[in-house]
Amino acid sequence: MNRACLSGILLVLISGMAQGAVSLSGTRLIFDGRYNEATIEVSNRGASEALIQAWLDTPRGDDQPGNGPSADLPFALTPHLVRIPAKNKQTLRLLYEGIGMPQDRESMLHLYVLEIPRRSPAVQQLSIAIRQRINVFYRPAGLAGDPADAPQTLIWQRIPSANAALSLRNPTPYHVSLQDLRINGIKVADHRLLPPFSDASLTPPVLGTKGTLPETLSFKAMTDYGGQREYCAPFREGQPFTVPLGKPDSHSLIGKC
């Protein structure tokens, strides 16, 4: 392998490990329908000016990134293209027209922020545009219940039979984001987002001993502020049940509550 080729590979590896200078002030944004706008800060931690482009798009079923703003959304995002000085911040404002979104439930959108790299004078330098995405939840005013209580309102059920799926239903008008879902301490899923008034099913793990039944169900749920709260409850085989706040017993081998 010649030196020029090796240098090119090293430049690609170094650039691939580089971290973006731009960061967002939150991992999610709640748009409170009582107000006509919501804001989020973008920080430039770098030693030079950063150029960013921001846009809003609808979620895609295949989880592919949006390539530009959706023309059908009744929102305006400003500024959508801006230079941020080194070690400085910029506030993005999301404005709602007042009509066009469901009023009986939350709606989820995706906010994209693209950090556009500077052109490098180096011949073999690889520039990488870093794109970040967070969920935006538009929450109409006057929805019933408290979104903080939604995770412990989920209805779970498993019918005792061979390889029976674990079903769950979200009867609330809020999105519920579950993390680290476990049965008997065995991980079932890393993440699951439940839309309002939706149903879902999960495949329970193989518990090892023949005839062994699930004993505990535990998970974490995201809060409006990006934190996590823990939930745990004994299984009720064949009966619908809810899971209250509570941590699994760290001294138990199967994660009893």
PDB file of C-alpha atoms in Angstrom:
ATOM      1  CA  MET A   1       0.000   0.000   0.000  1.00  0.00           C
ATOM      2  CA  ASN A   2       1.532   3.333  -1.035  1.00  0.00           C
ATOM      3  CA  ARG A   3       1.868   6.345   1.260  1.00  0.00           C
ATOM      4  CA  ALA A   4      -0.766   8.449  -0.528  1.00  0.00           C
ATOM      5  CA  CYS A   5      -3.382   5.712  -0.192  1.00  0.00           C
ATOM      6  CA  LEU A   6      -2.519   5.166   3.479  1.00  0.00           C
ATOM      7  CA  SER A   7      -2.789   8.905   4.167  1.00  0.00           C
ATOM      8  CA  GLY A   8      -6.224   8.975   2.579  1.00  0.00           C
ATOM      9  CA  ILE A   9      -7.446   6.106   4.769  1.00  0.00           C
ATOM     10  CA  LEU A  10      -6.094   7.770   7.917  1.00  0.00           C
ATOM     11  CA  LEU A  11      -7.850  11.020   7.054  1.00  0.00           C
ATOM     12  CA  VAL A  12     -11.144   9.168   6.624  1.00  0.00           C
ATOM     13  CA  LEU A  13     -10.736   7.400   9.975  1.00  0.00           C
ATOM     14  CA  ILE A  14      -9.815  10.601  11.814  1.00  0.00           C
ATOM     15  CA  SER A  15     -12.714  12.505  10.269  1.00  0.00           C
ATOM     16  CA  GLY A  16     -15.099   9.668  11.106  1.00  0.00           C
ATOM     17  CA  MET A  17     -14.135   9.902  14.769  1.00  0.00           C
ATOM     18  CA  ALA A  18     -14.589  13.694  14.858  1.00  0.00           C
ATOM     19  CA  GLN A  19     -17.438  15.028  16.965  1.00  0.00           C
ATOM     20  CA  GLY A  20     -19.711  17.881  15.911  1.00  0.00           C
ATOM     21  CA  ALA A  21     -19.334  21.238  17.614  1.00  0.00           C
ATOM     22  CA  VAL A  22     -23.093  21.872  17.654  1.00  0.00           C
ATOM     23  CA  SER A  23     -25.381  20.514  20.385  1.00  0.00           C
ATOM     24  CA  LEU A  24     -29.039  20.952  21.354  1.00  0.00           C
ATOM     25  CA  SER A  25     -30.277  21.961  24.801  1.00  0.00           C
ATOM     26  CA  GLY A  26     -32.649  18.982  25.017  1.00  0.00           C
ATOM     27  CA  THR A  27     -33.203  15.470  23.714  1.00  0.00           C
ATOM     28  CA  ARG A  28     -36.892  16.204  23.060  1.00  0.00           C
ATOM     29  CA  LEU A  29     -39.122  19.262  22.771  1.00  0.00           C
ATOM     30  CA  ILE A  30     -42.633  19.566  24.203  1.00  0.00           C
ATOM     31  CA  PHE A  31     -44.756  22.128  22.371  1.00  0.00           C
ATOM     32  CA  ASP A  32     -47.369  23.216  24.929  1.00  0.00           C
ATOM     33  CA  GLY A  33     -50.568  23.980  23.032  1.00  0.00           C
ATOM     34  CA  ARG A  34     -51.460  26.767  25.459  1.00  0.00           C
ATOM     35  CA  TYR A  35     -48.839  28.867  23.715  1.00  0.00           C
ATOM     36  CA  ASN A  36     -48.220  29.653  20.064  1.00  0.00           C
ATOM     37  CA  GLU A  37     -44.511  28.859  20.084  1.00  0.00           C
ATOM     38  CA  ALA A  38     -41.818  26.660  21.603  1.00  0.00           C
ATOM     39  CA  THR A  39     -38.069  27.217  21.662  1.00  0.00           C
ATOM     40  CA  ILE A  40     -34.856  25.215  21.887  1.00  0.00           C
ATOM     41  CA  GLU A  41     -31.244  26.373  22.078  1.00  0.00           C
ATOM     42  CA  VAL A  42     -28.451  25.327  19.747  1.00  0.00           C
ATOM     43  CA  SER A  43     -24.928  25.737  21.147  1.00  0.00           C
ATOM     44  CA  ASN A  44     -21.681  25.995  19.216  1.00  0.00           C
ATOM     45  CA  ARG A  45     -18.966  24.595  21.465  1.00  0.00           C
ATOM     46  CA  GLY A  46     -16.319  24.879  18.778  1.00  0.00           C
ATOM     47  CA  ALA A  47     -13.489  27.385  18.380  1.00  0.00           C
ATOM     48  CA  SER A  48     -14.802  28.621  15.026  1.00  0.00           C
ATOM     49  CA  GLU A  49     -18.076  29.802  13.555  1.00  0.00           C
ATOM     50  CA  ALA A  50     -20.656  27.102  12.722  1.00  0.00           C
ATOM     51  CA  LEU A  51     -23.315  27.130  10.017  1.00  0.00           C
ATOM     52  CA  ILE A  52     -26.496  25.177  10.746  1.00  0.00           C
ATOM     53  CA  GLN A  53     -29.663  24.368   8.851  1.00  0.00           C
ATOM     54  CA  ALA A  54     -32.818  23.346  10.735  1.00  0.00           C
ATOM     55  CA  TRP A  55     -36.157  21.990   9.567  1.00  0.00           C
ATOM     56  CA  LEU A  56     -39.256  20.143  10.745  1.00  0.00           C
ATOM     57  CA  ASP A  57     -40.598  16.968   9.168  1.00  0.00           C
ATOM     58  CA  THR A  58     -43.166  14.253   9.787  1.00  0.00           C
ATOM     59  CA  PRO A  59     -41.953  10.905  11.201  1.00  0.00           C
ATOM     60  CA  ARG A  60     -41.223   8.269   8.585  1.00  0.00           C
ATOM     61  CA  GLY A  61     -42.306   4.668   9.049  1.00  0.00           C
ATOM     62  CA  ASP A  62     -38.984   3.312   7.816  1.00  0.00           C
ATOM     63  CA  ASP A  63     -37.084   5.661  10.157  1.00  0.00           C
ATOM     64  CA  GLN A  64     -35.277   7.230   7.201  1.00  0.00           C
ATOM     65  CA  PRO A  65     -34.038  10.801   7.727  1.00  0.00           C
ATOM     66  CA  GLY A  66     -36.031  13.654   6.260  1.00  0.00           C
ATOM     67  CA  ASN A  67     -34.279  15.604   3.539  1.00  0.00           C
ATOM     68  CA  GLY A  68     -36.124  18.870   3.988  1.00  0.00           C
ATOM     69  CA  PRO A  69     -39.072  20.619   5.642  1.00  0.00           C
ATOM     70  CA  SER A  70     -42.550  19.226   5.109  1.00  0.00           C
ATOM     71  CA  ALA A  71     -44.741  21.689   3.226  1.00  0.00           C
ATOM     72  CA  ASP A  72     -47.908  20.260   4.800  1.00  0.00           C
ATOM     73  CA  LEU A  73     -47.088  21.097   8.420  1.00  0.00           C
ATOM     74  CA  PRO A  74     -48.801  24.131  10.003  1.00  0.00           C
ATOM     75  CA  PHE A  75     -45.553  25.215  11.655  1.00  0.00           C
ATOM     76  CA  ALA A  76     -42.806  27.707  10.919  1.00  0.00           C
ATOM     77  CA  LEU A  77     -39.250  27.268  12.166  1.00  0.00           C
ATOM     78  CA  THR A  78     -37.008  30.297  12.485  1.00  0.00           C
ATOM     79  CA  PRO A  79     -34.201  30.780  11.743  1.00  0.00           C
ATOM     80  CA  HIS A  80     -33.844  27.789   9.424  1.00  0.00           C
ATOM     81  CA  LEU A  81     -30.331  28.756   8.276  1.00  0.00           C
ATOM     82  CA  VAL A  82     -27.977  30.635  10.596  1.00  0.00           C
ATOM     83  CA  ARG A  83     -24.308  31.138  11.488  1.00  0.00           C
ATOM     84  CA  ILE A  84     -23.460  30.697  15.172  1.00  0.00           C
ATOM     85  CA  PRO A  85     -20.269  32.369  16.421  1.00  0.00           C
ATOM     86  CA  ALA A  86     -17.711  30.283  18.308  1.00  0.00           C
ATOM     87  CA  LYS A  87     -18.693  29.516  21.919  1.00  0.00           C
ATOM     88  CA  ASN A  88     -22.110  31.036  21.341  1.00  0.00           C
ATOM     89  CA  LYS A  89     -25.774  30.028  21.194  1.00  0.00           C
ATOM     90  CA  GLN A  90     -28.771  30.456  18.932  1.00  0.00           C
ATOM     91  CA  THR A  91     -32.439  30.034  19.862  1.00  0.00           C
ATOM     92  CA  LEU A  92     -34.668  28.200  17.388  1.00  0.00           C
ATOM     93  CA  ARG A  93     -38.342  29.234  17.513  1.00  0.00           C
ATOM     94  CA  LEU A  94     -41.093  26.869  16.443  1.00  0.00           C
ATOM     95  CA  LEU A  95     -44.368  28.684  15.655  1.00  0.00           C
ATOM     96  CA  TYR A  96     -47.800  27.062  15.234  1.00  0.00           C
ATOM     97  CA  GLU A  97     -50.441  28.512  12.913  1.00  0.00           C
ATOM     98  CA  GLY A  98     -53.215  27.593  15.349  1.00  0.00           C
ATOM     99  CA  ILE A  99     -55.077  25.090  13.150  1.00  0.00           C
ATOM    100  CA  GLY A 100     -54.229  21.850  11.401  1.00  0.00           C
ATOM    101  CA  MET A 101     -53.142  19.542  14.247  1.00  0.00           C
ATOM    102  CA  PRO A 102     -55.318  16.981  16.094  1.00  0.00           C
ATOM    103  CA  GLN A 103     -56.721  18.367  19.326  1.00  0.00           C
ATOM    104  CA  ASP A 104     -57.631  15.100  21.061  1.00  0.00           C
ATOM    105  CA  ARG A 105     -54.060  13.736  21.362  1.00  0.00           C
ATOM    106  CA  GLU A 106     -50.371  14.548  21.118  1.00  0.00           C
ATOM    107  CA  SER A 107     -48.740  14.614  17.703  1.00  0.00           C
ATOM    108  CA  MET A 108     -45.082  13.790  17.087  1.00  0.00           C
ATOM    109  CA  LEU A 109     -42.801  15.572  14.621  1.00  0.00           C
ATOM    110  CA  HIS A 110     -39.058  15.406  13.940  1.00  0.00           C
ATOM    111  CA  LEU A 111     -36.752  18.396  14.291  1.00  0.00           C
ATOM    112  CA  TYR A 112     -33.525  18.122  12.281  1.00  0.00           C
ATOM    113  CA  VAL A 113     -30.439  20.256  12.822  1.00  0.00           C
ATOM    114  CA  LEU A 114     -27.674  19.919  10.232  1.00  0.00           C
ATOM    115  CA  GLU A 115     -24.173  21.207  10.989  1.00  0.00           C
ATOM    116  CA  ILE A 116     -22.703  22.191   7.632  1.00  0.00           C
ATOM    117  CA  PRO A 117     -18.916  21.737   7.606  1.00  0.00           C
ATOM    118  CA  ARG A 118     -16.495  24.364   6.331  1.00  0.00           C
ATOM    119  CA  ARG A 119     -14.684  23.640   3.087  1.00  0.00           C
ATOM    120  CA  SER A 120     -11.192  22.423   3.922  1.00  0.00           C
ATOM    121  CA  PRO A 121      -8.154  23.584   1.912  1.00  0.00           C
ATOM    122  CA  ALA A 122      -6.555  20.169   2.439  1.00  0.00           C
ATOM    123  CA  VAL A 123      -6.605  18.065  -0.750  1.00  0.00           C
ATOM    124  CA  GLN A 124      -7.536  14.785   0.912  1.00  0.00           C
ATOM    125  CA  GLN A 125      -9.531  16.111   3.874  1.00  0.00           C
ATOM    126  CA  LEU A 126     -12.948  14.483   4.290  1.00  0.00           C
ATOM    127  CA  SER A 127     -15.710  16.836   5.480  1.00  0.00           C
ATOM    128  CA  ILE A 128     -18.689  15.319   7.295  1.00  0.00           C
ATOM    129  CA  ALA A 129     -22.052  17.049   7.709  1.00  0.00           C
ATOM    130  CA  ILE A 130     -23.485  16.005  11.078  1.00  0.00           C
ATOM    131  CA  ARG A 131     -27.263  15.780  11.313  1.00  0.00           C
ATOM    132  CA  GLN A 132     -29.095  15.561  14.631  1.00  0.00           C
ATOM    133  CA  ARG A 133     -32.746  14.659  15.150  1.00  0.00           C
ATOM    134  CA  ILE A 134     -35.026  15.006  18.151  1.00  0.00           C
ATOM    135  CA  ASN A 135     -38.717  14.322  18.689  1.00  0.00           C
ATOM    136  CA  VAL A 136     -41.102  17.262  18.971  1.00  0.00           C
ATOM    137  CA  PHE A 137     -44.405  16.534  20.727  1.00  0.00           C
ATOM    138  CA  TYR A 138     -47.213  18.974  20.012  1.00  0.00           C
ATOM    139  CA  ARG A 139     -49.474  18.765  23.058  1.00  0.00           C
ATOM    140  CA  PRO A 140     -52.883  20.453  22.623  1.00  0.00           C
ATOM    141  CA  ALA A 141     -54.285  22.361  25.574  1.00  0.00           C
ATOM    142  CA  GLY A 142     -56.912  20.641  27.698  1.00  0.00           C
ATOM    143  CA  LEU A 143     -55.927  16.988  27.232  1.00  0.00           C
ATOM    144  CA  ALA A 144     -57.238  14.710  29.970  1.00  0.00           C
ATOM    145  CA  GLY A 145     -54.874  13.312  32.585  1.00  0.00           C
ATOM    146  CA  ASP A 146     -51.283  14.061  33.491  1.00  0.00           C
ATOM    147  CA  PRO A 147     -48.583  13.041  30.968  1.00  0.00           C
ATOM    148  CA  ALA A 148     -46.303  12.124  33.874  1.00  0.00           C
ATOM    149  CA  ASP A 149     -48.820   9.419  34.885  1.00  0.00           C
ATOM    150  CA  ALA A 150     -49.172   7.910  31.403  1.00  0.00           C
ATOM    151  CA  PRO A 151     -46.531   5.127  31.837  1.00  0.00           C
ATOM    152  CA  GLN A 152     -48.303   3.667  34.869  1.00  0.00           C
ATOM    153  CA  THR A 153     -51.621   3.825  33.007  1.00  0.00           C
ATOM    154  CA  LEU A 154     -50.484   1.421  30.275  1.00  0.00           C
ATOM    155  CA  ILE A 155     -52.483  -1.804  30.277  1.00  0.00           C
ATOM    156  CA  TRP A 156     -50.432  -5.006  30.001  1.00  0.00           C
ATOM    157  CA  GLN A 157     -51.645  -8.574  29.451  1.00  0.00           C
ATOM    158  CA  ARG A 158     -50.183 -11.995  28.671  1.00  0.00           C
ATOM    159  CA  ILE A 159     -52.370 -15.009  28.070  1.00  0.00           C
ATOM    160  CA  PRO A 160     -50.717 -18.220  29.398  1.00  0.00           C
ATOM    161  CA  SER A 161     -49.904 -20.297  26.318  1.00  0.00           C
ATOM    162  CA  ALA A 162     -46.853 -21.390  24.374  1.00  0.00           C
ATOM    163  CA  ASN A 163     -44.887 -18.365  23.105  1.00  0.00           C
ATOM    164  CA  ALA A 164     -47.746 -16.024  23.954  1.00  0.00           C
ATOM    165  CA  ALA A 165     -47.058 -12.407  23.096  1.00  0.00           C
ATOM    166  CA  LEU A 166     -47.147  -9.726  25.721  1.00  0.00           C
ATOM    167  CA  SER A 167     -49.737  -7.147  24.688  1.00  0.00           C
ATOM    168  CA  LEU A 168     -49.947  -3.581  25.880  1.00  0.00           C
ATOM    169  CA  ARG A 169     -52.319  -0.729  25.266  1.00  0.00           C
ATOM    170  CA  ASN A 170     -51.828   2.988  25.697  1.00  0.00           C
ATOM    171  CA  PRO A 171     -55.253   4.398  26.640  1.00  0.00           C
ATOM    172  CA  THR A 172     -53.923   7.948  27.097  1.00  0.00           C
ATOM    173  CA  PRO A 173     -53.663  10.878  24.647  1.00  0.00           C
ATOM    174  CA  TYR A 174     -49.896  11.063  25.301  1.00  0.00           C
ATOM    175  CA  HIS A 175     -46.866   9.385  23.763  1.00  0.00           C
ATOM    176  CA  VAL A 176     -45.067   7.000  26.111  1.00  0.00           C
ATOM    177  CA  SER A 177     -41.389   6.241  25.506  1.00  0.00           C
ATOM    178  CA  LEU A 178     -40.257   3.008  27.190  1.00  0.00           C
ATOM    179  CA  GLN A 179     -36.620   2.074  27.791  1.00  0.00           C
ATOM    180  CA  ASP A 180     -34.899  -1.113  29.015  1.00  0.00           C
ATOM    181  CA  LEU A 181     -38.024  -3.288  29.111  1.00  0.00           C
ATOM    182  CA  ARG A 182     -37.363  -6.522  31.060  1.00  0.00           C
ATOM    183  CA  ILE A 183     -39.231  -9.656  32.118  1.00  0.00           C
ATOM    184  CA  ASN A 184     -37.712 -11.524  35.079  1.00  0.00           C
ATOM    185  CA  GLY A 185     -34.668  -9.297  34.614  1.00  0.00           C
ATOM    186  CA  ILE A 186     -34.172 -10.468  31.002  1.00  0.00           C
ATOM    187  CA  LYS A 187     -34.188  -7.668  28.436  1.00  0.00           C
ATOM    188  CA  VAL A 188     -37.092  -7.733  25.979  1.00  0.00           C
ATOM    189  CA  ALA A 189     -36.536  -4.405  24.202  1.00  0.00           C
ATOM    190  CA  ASP A 190     -34.175  -1.449  24.408  1.00  0.00           C
ATOM    191  CA  HIS A 191     -36.757   1.094  23.342  1.00  0.00           C
ATOM    192  CA  ARG A 192     -40.420   1.273  22.393  1.00  0.00           C
ATOM    193  CA  LEU A 193     -42.429   4.415  21.615  1.00  0.00           C
ATOM    194  CA  LEU A 194     -46.188   4.047  22.090  1.00  0.00           C
ATOM    195  CA  PRO A 195     -48.389   6.613  20.308  1.00  0.00           C
ATOM    196  CA  PRO A 196     -51.637   7.771  21.942  1.00  0.00           C
ATOM    197  CA  PHE A 197     -54.529   5.275  21.954  1.00  0.00           C
ATOM    198  CA  SER A 198     -52.348   2.573  20.374  1.00  0.00           C
ATOM    199  CA  ASP A 199     -51.845  -1.160  20.860  1.00  0.00           C
ATOM    200  CA  ALA A 200     -48.593  -3.094  20.598  1.00  0.00           C
ATOM    201  CA  SER A 201     -47.199  -6.535  21.298  1.00  0.00           C
ATOM    202  CA  LEU A 202     -43.817  -7.841  22.429  1.00  0.00           C
ATOM    203  CA  THR A 203     -42.294 -11.300  22.312  1.00  0.00           C
ATOM    204  CA  PRO A 204     -41.392 -12.466  25.844  1.00  0.00           C
ATOM    205  CA  PRO A 205     -37.959 -14.025  26.411  1.00  0.00           C
ATOM    206  CA  VAL A 206     -37.282 -17.709  26.851  1.00  0.00           C
ATOM    207  CA  LEU A 207     -37.136 -18.028  30.629  1.00  0.00           C
ATOM    208  CA  GLY A 208     -35.045 -21.152  30.739  1.00  0.00           C
ATOM    209  CA  THR A 209     -36.852 -23.670  32.947  1.00  0.00           C
ATOM    210  CA  LYS A 210     -39.746 -25.460  31.303  1.00  0.00           C
ATOM    211  CA  GLY A 211     -43.011 -24.267  32.752  1.00  0.00           C
ATOM    212  CA  THR A 212     -41.449 -21.168  34.298  1.00  0.00           C
ATOM    213  CA  LEU A 213     -43.881 -18.249  34.262  1.00  0.00           C
ATOM    214  CA  PRO A 214     -43.026 -14.549  34.176  1.00  0.00           C
ATOM    215  CA  GLU A 215     -42.763 -13.105  37.685  1.00  0.00           C
ATOM    216  CA  THR A 216     -41.896  -9.451  37.195  1.00  0.00           C
ATOM    217  CA  LEU A 217     -42.146  -6.775  34.518  1.00  0.00           C
ATOM    218  CA  SER A 218     -39.922  -3.707  34.716  1.00  0.00           C
ATOM    219  CA  PHE A 219     -39.061  -0.778  32.460  1.00  0.00           C
ATOM    220  CA  LYS A 220     -38.000   2.853  32.427  1.00  0.00           C
ATOM    221  CA  ALA A 221     -40.016   5.665  30.881  1.00  0.00           C
ATOM    222  CA  MET A 222     -38.829   9.017  29.560  1.00  0.00           C
ATOM    223  CA  THR A 223     -40.094  12.221  31.176  1.00  0.00           C
ATOM    224  CA  ASP A 224     -40.836  15.517  29.434  1.00  0.00           C
ATOM    225  CA  TYR A 225     -37.386  16.719  30.454  1.00  0.00           C
ATOM    226  CA  GLY A 226     -35.457  13.754  29.040  1.00  0.00           C
ATOM    227  CA  GLY A 227     -34.990  11.990  32.382  1.00  0.00           C
ATOM    228  CA  GLN A 228     -36.067   8.456  33.232  1.00  0.00           C
ATOM    229  CA  ARG A 229     -38.370   6.990  35.881  1.00  0.00           C
ATOM    230  CA  GLU A 230     -38.398   3.299  36.807  1.00  0.00           C
ATOM    231  CA  TYR A 231     -41.470   1.057  36.975  1.00  0.00           C
ATOM    232  CA  CYS A 232     -41.857  -2.492  38.264  1.00  0.00           C
ATOM    233  CA  ALA A 233     -44.718  -4.888  39.077  1.00  0.00           C
ATOM    234  CA  PRO A 234     -45.425  -8.608  39.546  1.00  0.00           C
ATOM    235  CA  PHE A 235     -46.938 -10.363  36.532  1.00  0.00           C
ATOM    236  CA  ARG A 236     -50.615 -11.222  36.583  1.00  0.00           C
ATOM    237  CA  GLU A 237     -50.879 -14.169  34.239  1.00  0.00           C
ATOM    238  CA  GLY A 238     -53.914 -13.915  31.992  1.00  0.00           C
ATOM    239  CA  GLN A 239     -55.225 -10.736  33.657  1.00  0.00           C
ATOM    240  CA  PRO A 240     -54.760  -7.133  32.504  1.00  0.00           C
ATOM    241  CA  PHE A 241     -52.562  -5.125  34.872  1.00  0.00           C
ATOM    242  CA  THR A 242     -50.742  -1.818  35.207  1.00  0.00           C
ATOM    243  CA  VAL A 243     -47.182  -1.169  36.388  1.00  0.00           C
ATOM    244  CA  PRO A 244     -46.653   1.486  39.098  1.00  0.00           C
ATOM    245  CA  LEU A 245     -43.541   3.475  39.902  1.00  0.00           C
ATOM    246  CA  GLY A 246     -40.924   1.355  41.636  1.00  0.00           C
ATOM    247  CA  LYS A 247     -37.444  -0.083  41.173  1.00  0.00           C
ATOM    248  CA  PRO A 248     -36.637  -3.784  40.736  1.00  0.00           C
ATOM    249  CA  ASP A 249     -34.800  -5.375  43.648  1.00  0.00           C
ATOM    250  CA  SER A 250     -31.114  -5.080  42.767  1.00  0.00           C
ATOM    251  CA  HIS A 251     -30.326  -8.078  45.027  1.00  0.00           C
ATOM    252  CA  SER A 252     -32.706 -10.405  43.188  1.00  0.00           C
ATOM    253  CA  LEU A 253     -31.364 -12.586  40.381  1.00  0.00           C
ATOM    254  CA  ILE A 254     -34.616 -12.263  38.450  1.00  0.00           C
ATOM    255  CA  GLY A 255     -35.319  -8.621  39.259  1.00  0.00           C
ATOM    256  CA  LYS A 256     -38.247  -8.975  41.646  1.00  0.00           C
ATOM    257  CA  CYS A 257     -40.043  -5.783  42.615  1.00  0.00           C
TER     258      CYS A 257
END
